[in-house]
Structure formats: structure tokens, C-alpha cells
């Protein structure tokens, strides 16, 4: 009998300890989430009005920003309604003191179930329509261009062919070891401000991806294939470019710089490349993978097999 009498007395003590521990763990989880969210937001470059994206420095970037911000407004609106309904249900149908009846366990409401099905389908369709519209505009190359740049990715650097000026810049992998001046050895892509540029993208070896975060435009570069897009840089400045596709051991160091400059400064850079002997274009079709004929035809003729002045 004493053993049976001790058991009930011990139960409340155990329950109290477990409950306190559970509350402490919950508090730690919440604190951890808040801390992580704060760290994540502190790394964002933008502000609330542009969804914490980088500042727009291209015409295509504004379209991406508008789609991003619009999507978040719609999602937060739906979230507010959903959270409100959940809170209402939790309060309205909570268990009340003295009420020991079991709620109805099975109940059908066909109109409500149809509503729960139709609204998500409608939301997905709207998101798809706006995304398809903007994607089509971003990859459209039918607009008259001012100049063409043939970009060739390789492990682990970049070649830039300035097709209209018949000069090139050939990059060499630069290992960033923390020493002074290493960043200055990166290949540099020059672009004139407010001029529409067509980028022709190819890869020599493996899959790469051409990405300039400030332009808010990224496109894959596939061996044997040719991809294109156009944009207009709208702000003078120096911006970081990088490969956005895991391409091997030194992927993280496959970097380049983009300098958007006035037309006169762009012309000076083309003249400088010509004066140091970097005339002609580096052949694109001399690659590890054989070019698909239809994709080879998309490369500007001088850059396809190279040219020399």
C-alpha cells in the first residue's frame, strides 16, 4: 500500500518539471527564429519598398522588382486572411468551462470545400500568368540593340567578345587569397550606360551561369548551346558579376566585374584593347562540347569561329 500511495504524490512533481522545460524550450526556439530572421534581414541590400532586393540598375531589374513585390503583397494578404480565420476558429470554437460535450466529428460543407479548391487554383494561375508574361519580356531579343557582347564561360573565368568593336577581353582565373590587388586582376566587362546590349552566352566546358545581381538577370550557359537576352544598364557604376552554377573546384572564385560607363569612356576602353593587341574575337566554337548547328547559327558570325583584324 505505501508504494501505491507514493505514486500519485510523485506525479504532479514530474508534470511540473516537464511543463517548465517545455516552456523554456519553446522560448529558446522563438528566440532562435527571431535571431535568424534578424541576421537574414541584416544581410539584405535593399529596403522594404523594393522587397529587400538590390537597387535597380537596369530596365529588366525594374520588371523583376515589380513582380517580386507584387507577389509578396498578394502572399501576405492571403496569409493575413488565413491567420485571421485560424485565430477566429480558435477563439470561437474553443472548449468552454463546464462543456464536456464532444463536438461533431464529421460534417460536410460542399460550397466551402469548393471555395477552398477554387481559390488556390486561381491564385496559382494568376502567379503563373504574371511570371510567364515577365519571363517572356526578359528573354525577348526582338528589340533593336545598340551593341552585342559574346560572353564565353570557362573553368574558371570569362571571355568577353565586343562584337561591334572587334576586340576582346580574355580572363584568367584569379585565386582570391586575401592579398592586395587580387580583385583588380579579375576580367572586367565594360558596358555603355543607357545603351541596349544583347548578351550571347556560351560555355566551353561545363554548365555555367551568367549573373550580375545588380541587373537582376541571370541565365544559364550550356555547352553546345546558345542563350541570349537583352537589357539596358541605367546607372553608371561598378558591379560584381559571378557564375551562379556549381561548375567545379573554383566555382566560388569565378568572378568578374562590370563597369557601366558613359559612351565616351566605353569608346576609350575599346581603343585601349585595340592598342594592346586584343583585336579580333575569340572563337566560340573551339570548345570541349561540339556546338549544335542551330545554336551555332545564333552566335554572331565573327565570334563563331573567331576573327582577327
XYZ file of C-alpha atoms in Angstrom:
309
model
C 0.000 0.000 0.000
C 2.737 2.614 0.736
C 4.051 2.165 -2.817
C 0.583 2.880 -4.209
C 0.249 5.941 -2.015
C 3.629 7.387 -3.127
C 2.833 7.186 -6.853
C 0.112 9.894 -7.017
C 2.237 12.242 -4.946
C 5.131 11.986 -7.368
C 3.066 12.609 -10.492
C 2.459 16.384 -10.078
C 6.157 16.999 -9.472
C 7.169 15.313 -12.743
C 4.447 17.092 -14.690
C 5.536 20.470 -13.359
C 9.174 19.938 -14.304
C 8.336 18.762 -17.826
C 5.955 21.677 -18.351
C 8.566 24.200 -17.268
C 11.180 22.623 -19.522
C 8.773 22.670 -22.449
C 8.094 26.380 -21.953
C 11.800 27.117 -21.781
C 12.422 25.145 -24.967
C 9.612 26.973 -26.730
C 11.074 30.296 -25.633
C 14.510 29.288 -26.926
C 13.031 28.227 -30.261
C 11.222 31.540 -30.661
C 14.368 33.469 -29.719
C 16.375 31.425 -32.233
C 13.891 32.101 -35.022
C 13.854 35.829 -34.274
C 17.674 35.909 -34.213
C 17.980 34.063 -37.529
C 15.361 36.320 -39.123
C 17.257 39.382 -37.894
C 20.540 38.086 -39.316
C 18.899 37.258 -42.638
C 17.314 40.692 -42.960
C 20.549 42.427 -41.950
C 22.242 40.868 -44.988
C 19.649 42.258 -47.398
C 20.850 45.117 -49.583
C 17.539 46.775 -50.328
C 14.649 48.214 -48.362
C 11.016 47.401 -47.694
C 9.736 49.287 -50.755
C 11.668 47.029 -53.154
C 11.350 43.793 -51.187
C 14.957 43.963 -49.915
C 16.303 43.416 -53.425
C 19.370 45.344 -54.670
C 18.754 48.781 -56.150
C 17.655 48.642 -59.781
C 20.402 49.471 -62.332
C 18.775 48.006 -65.470
C 15.434 48.141 -67.237
C 14.853 44.414 -66.704
C 15.600 44.813 -62.997
C 12.560 47.029 -62.520
C 10.307 44.364 -64.022
C 11.756 41.726 -61.690
C 11.319 44.021 -58.691
C 7.678 44.749 -59.551
C 6.918 41.022 -59.895
C 8.689 40.220 -56.610
C 6.986 42.972 -54.594
C 3.566 42.249 -56.117
C 3.910 38.557 -55.286
C 4.794 39.311 -51.664
C 1.855 41.698 -51.288
C -0.511 39.003 -52.578
C 1.035 36.302 -50.379
C 0.943 38.459 -47.249
C -2.687 39.371 -47.967
C -3.649 35.716 -48.247
C -1.596 34.955 -45.143
C -3.377 37.666 -43.129
C -6.785 36.262 -44.112
C -5.678 32.710 -43.303
C -4.200 33.668 -39.930
C -7.330 35.672 -39.132
C -9.606 32.709 -39.878
C -7.406 30.403 -37.792
C -7.497 32.826 -34.866
C -11.259 33.244 -35.189
C -11.801 29.478 -35.205
C -9.505 29.004 -32.208
C -11.446 31.602 -30.183
C -14.965 30.942 -31.451
C -14.875 27.173 -31.079
C -12.625 26.834 -28.040
C -13.597 24.452 -25.258
C -15.542 26.305 -22.599
C -15.525 25.611 -18.908
C -18.147 23.082 -17.935
C -18.851 21.991 -21.506
C -17.929 18.323 -21.766
C -19.865 17.520 -24.954
C -17.924 16.104 -27.876
C -18.022 18.337 -30.996
C -19.398 16.972 -34.259
C -16.628 14.834 -35.763
C -17.845 14.657 -39.371
C -19.609 17.406 -41.280
C -19.690 18.273 -44.987
C -19.945 21.769 -46.481
C -19.715 21.407 -50.244
C -19.687 25.173 -51.071
C -16.865 25.748 -48.566
C -14.848 22.809 -49.912
C -15.262 24.073 -53.468
C -14.122 27.502 -52.316
C -11.013 26.006 -50.703
C -10.203 24.301 -54.013
C -11.033 27.084 -56.463
C -9.214 29.914 -54.659
C -5.766 28.178 -54.533
C -6.085 27.101 -58.174
C -6.983 30.676 -59.132
C -4.016 32.031 -57.162
C -1.573 29.648 -58.851
C -2.988 30.554 -62.282
C -2.563 34.285 -61.610
C 1.008 33.824 -60.360
C 1.804 31.706 -63.419
C 0.324 34.262 -65.824
C 2.317 37.184 -64.431
C 5.507 35.121 -64.233
C 5.130 33.875 -67.825
C 4.449 37.426 -69.019
C 7.573 38.847 -67.367
C 9.785 35.912 -68.315
C 8.797 36.325 -71.969
C 9.695 40.019 -71.798
C 13.045 39.338 -70.100
C 14.223 36.878 -72.762
C 12.794 38.771 -75.742
C 15.556 39.732 -78.181
C 13.418 41.264 -80.926
C 14.087 44.861 -79.816
C 16.696 46.803 -81.792
C 20.038 46.530 -79.978
C 22.860 49.053 -79.771
C 25.696 46.546 -79.334
C 26.389 42.832 -78.926
C 28.640 41.165 -76.382
C 29.527 37.499 -76.795
C 30.193 36.054 -73.328
C 32.032 32.736 -73.061
C 32.307 30.972 -69.689
C 35.125 28.550 -68.922
C 36.576 26.856 -65.869
C 37.084 29.237 -64.078
C 36.950 32.616 -65.764
C 35.314 34.568 -68.593
C 35.982 35.737 -72.154
C 34.199 38.843 -73.465
C 33.919 39.482 -77.211
C 32.863 43.032 -78.096
C 31.421 42.076 -81.456
C 30.748 45.576 -82.822
C 34.224 46.856 -81.907
C 36.009 43.620 -82.963
C 38.059 43.450 -79.750
C 38.053 41.050 -76.820
C 38.935 40.596 -73.160
C 40.202 37.153 -72.088
C 40.041 36.402 -68.391
C 42.326 34.137 -66.375
C 41.274 32.502 -63.112
C 42.385 34.648 -60.198
C 42.647 32.883 -56.851
C 41.410 35.201 -54.121
C 43.837 34.547 -51.282
C 43.290 37.804 -49.399
C 46.366 39.577 -50.750
C 46.106 43.147 -52.024
C 45.402 43.661 -55.721
C 43.914 40.252 -56.493
C 40.463 41.679 -57.172
C 41.959 44.086 -59.716
C 43.086 41.078 -61.782
C 39.520 39.919 -62.441
C 38.215 40.237 -66.012
C 36.158 43.395 -66.493
C 33.110 43.754 -68.732
C 32.567 47.330 -69.967
C 29.073 48.490 -70.965
C 27.854 51.942 -72.073
C 25.071 53.387 -69.939
C 21.575 53.666 -71.436
C 22.503 51.506 -74.447
C 20.619 48.279 -75.184
C 23.039 45.351 -75.014
C 22.445 41.865 -76.377
C 24.346 39.179 -74.484
C 25.125 35.968 -76.396
C 26.026 33.267 -73.873
C 28.087 30.121 -74.430
C 30.078 27.687 -72.262
C 33.338 25.990 -73.229
C 33.241 23.008 -70.886
C 30.532 22.522 -68.233
C 27.310 24.304 -67.291
C 27.877 27.834 -66.031
C 25.506 30.711 -65.330
C 25.951 34.400 -66.136
C 24.721 36.508 -63.212
C 25.027 40.177 -62.363
C 22.942 40.639 -59.181
C 22.601 44.392 -59.706
C 20.987 43.747 -63.114
C 18.621 41.203 -61.521
C 19.130 38.970 -64.525
C 20.673 35.502 -64.617
C 20.832 32.976 -67.440
C 22.416 29.530 -67.734
C 25.233 28.823 -70.176
C 25.118 25.292 -71.580
C 27.895 23.503 -73.515
C 26.959 23.258 -77.192
C 24.001 25.608 -76.779
C 23.484 29.360 -77.179
C 21.315 31.537 -74.945
C 20.542 35.219 -75.428
C 18.965 38.115 -73.600
C 18.951 41.888 -73.794
C 18.948 44.656 -71.218
C 19.796 48.331 -70.853
C 22.103 49.411 -67.984
C 20.595 52.560 -66.489
C 23.175 53.641 -63.922
C 26.899 54.359 -64.080
C 28.914 52.309 -61.607
C 30.959 49.178 -60.914
C 29.069 45.980 -60.134
C 30.010 42.403 -59.230
C 29.352 39.542 -61.631
C 29.697 35.845 -60.924
C 28.917 32.303 -62.021
C 25.711 31.069 -60.392
C 26.019 27.387 -61.300
C 28.260 24.963 -59.390
C 30.919 24.301 -62.032
C 33.849 22.726 -60.237
C 36.526 23.267 -57.621
C 36.927 27.041 -58.055
C 33.300 27.920 -58.776
C 33.208 30.408 -55.879
C 36.114 32.329 -57.431
C 34.650 32.529 -60.949
C 34.044 36.252 -60.650
C 34.168 39.290 -62.896
C 33.446 42.997 -62.631
C 31.000 45.035 -64.699
C 31.729 48.699 -65.345
C 28.825 50.739 -66.696
C 30.330 53.934 -68.086
C 29.417 56.874 -70.344
C 29.745 56.242 -74.090
C 32.960 58.253 -74.359
C 34.656 56.166 -71.663
C 33.397 52.971 -73.302
C 34.935 54.070 -76.615
C 38.222 54.774 -74.825
C 38.261 51.237 -73.395
C 37.630 49.743 -76.842
C 40.524 51.828 -78.183
C 42.746 50.660 -75.305
C 42.019 46.980 -76.042
C 42.862 47.640 -79.679
C 46.116 49.372 -78.748
C 47.325 46.456 -76.584
C 46.707 43.970 -79.381
C 43.464 42.407 -78.191
C 41.899 42.774 -81.614
C 39.665 40.214 -83.243
C 37.258 37.890 -81.480
C 37.964 34.696 -79.578
C 36.336 31.738 -81.387
C 33.344 30.370 -79.524
C 33.102 27.039 -81.327
C 36.558 25.906 -80.122
C 35.047 24.250 -77.050
C 35.007 20.902 -75.310
C 31.457 20.235 -76.483
C 30.530 20.364 -80.159
C 28.087 23.142 -80.970
C 24.571 22.193 -82.005
C 24.291 23.583 -85.579
C 21.119 25.564 -84.904
C 22.701 27.100 -81.800
C 25.951 27.848 -83.608
C 23.937 29.970 -86.043
C 22.771 32.140 -83.108
C 26.349 33.260 -82.413
C 27.376 36.438 -84.277
C 29.359 35.303 -87.305
C 32.659 36.984 -86.332
C 32.651 35.322 -82.908
C 31.527 31.908 -84.128
C 34.936 30.826 -85.396
C 36.856 33.922 -84.385
C 38.148 36.857 -86.393
C 41.260 38.929 -86.480
C 41.980 42.475 -87.546
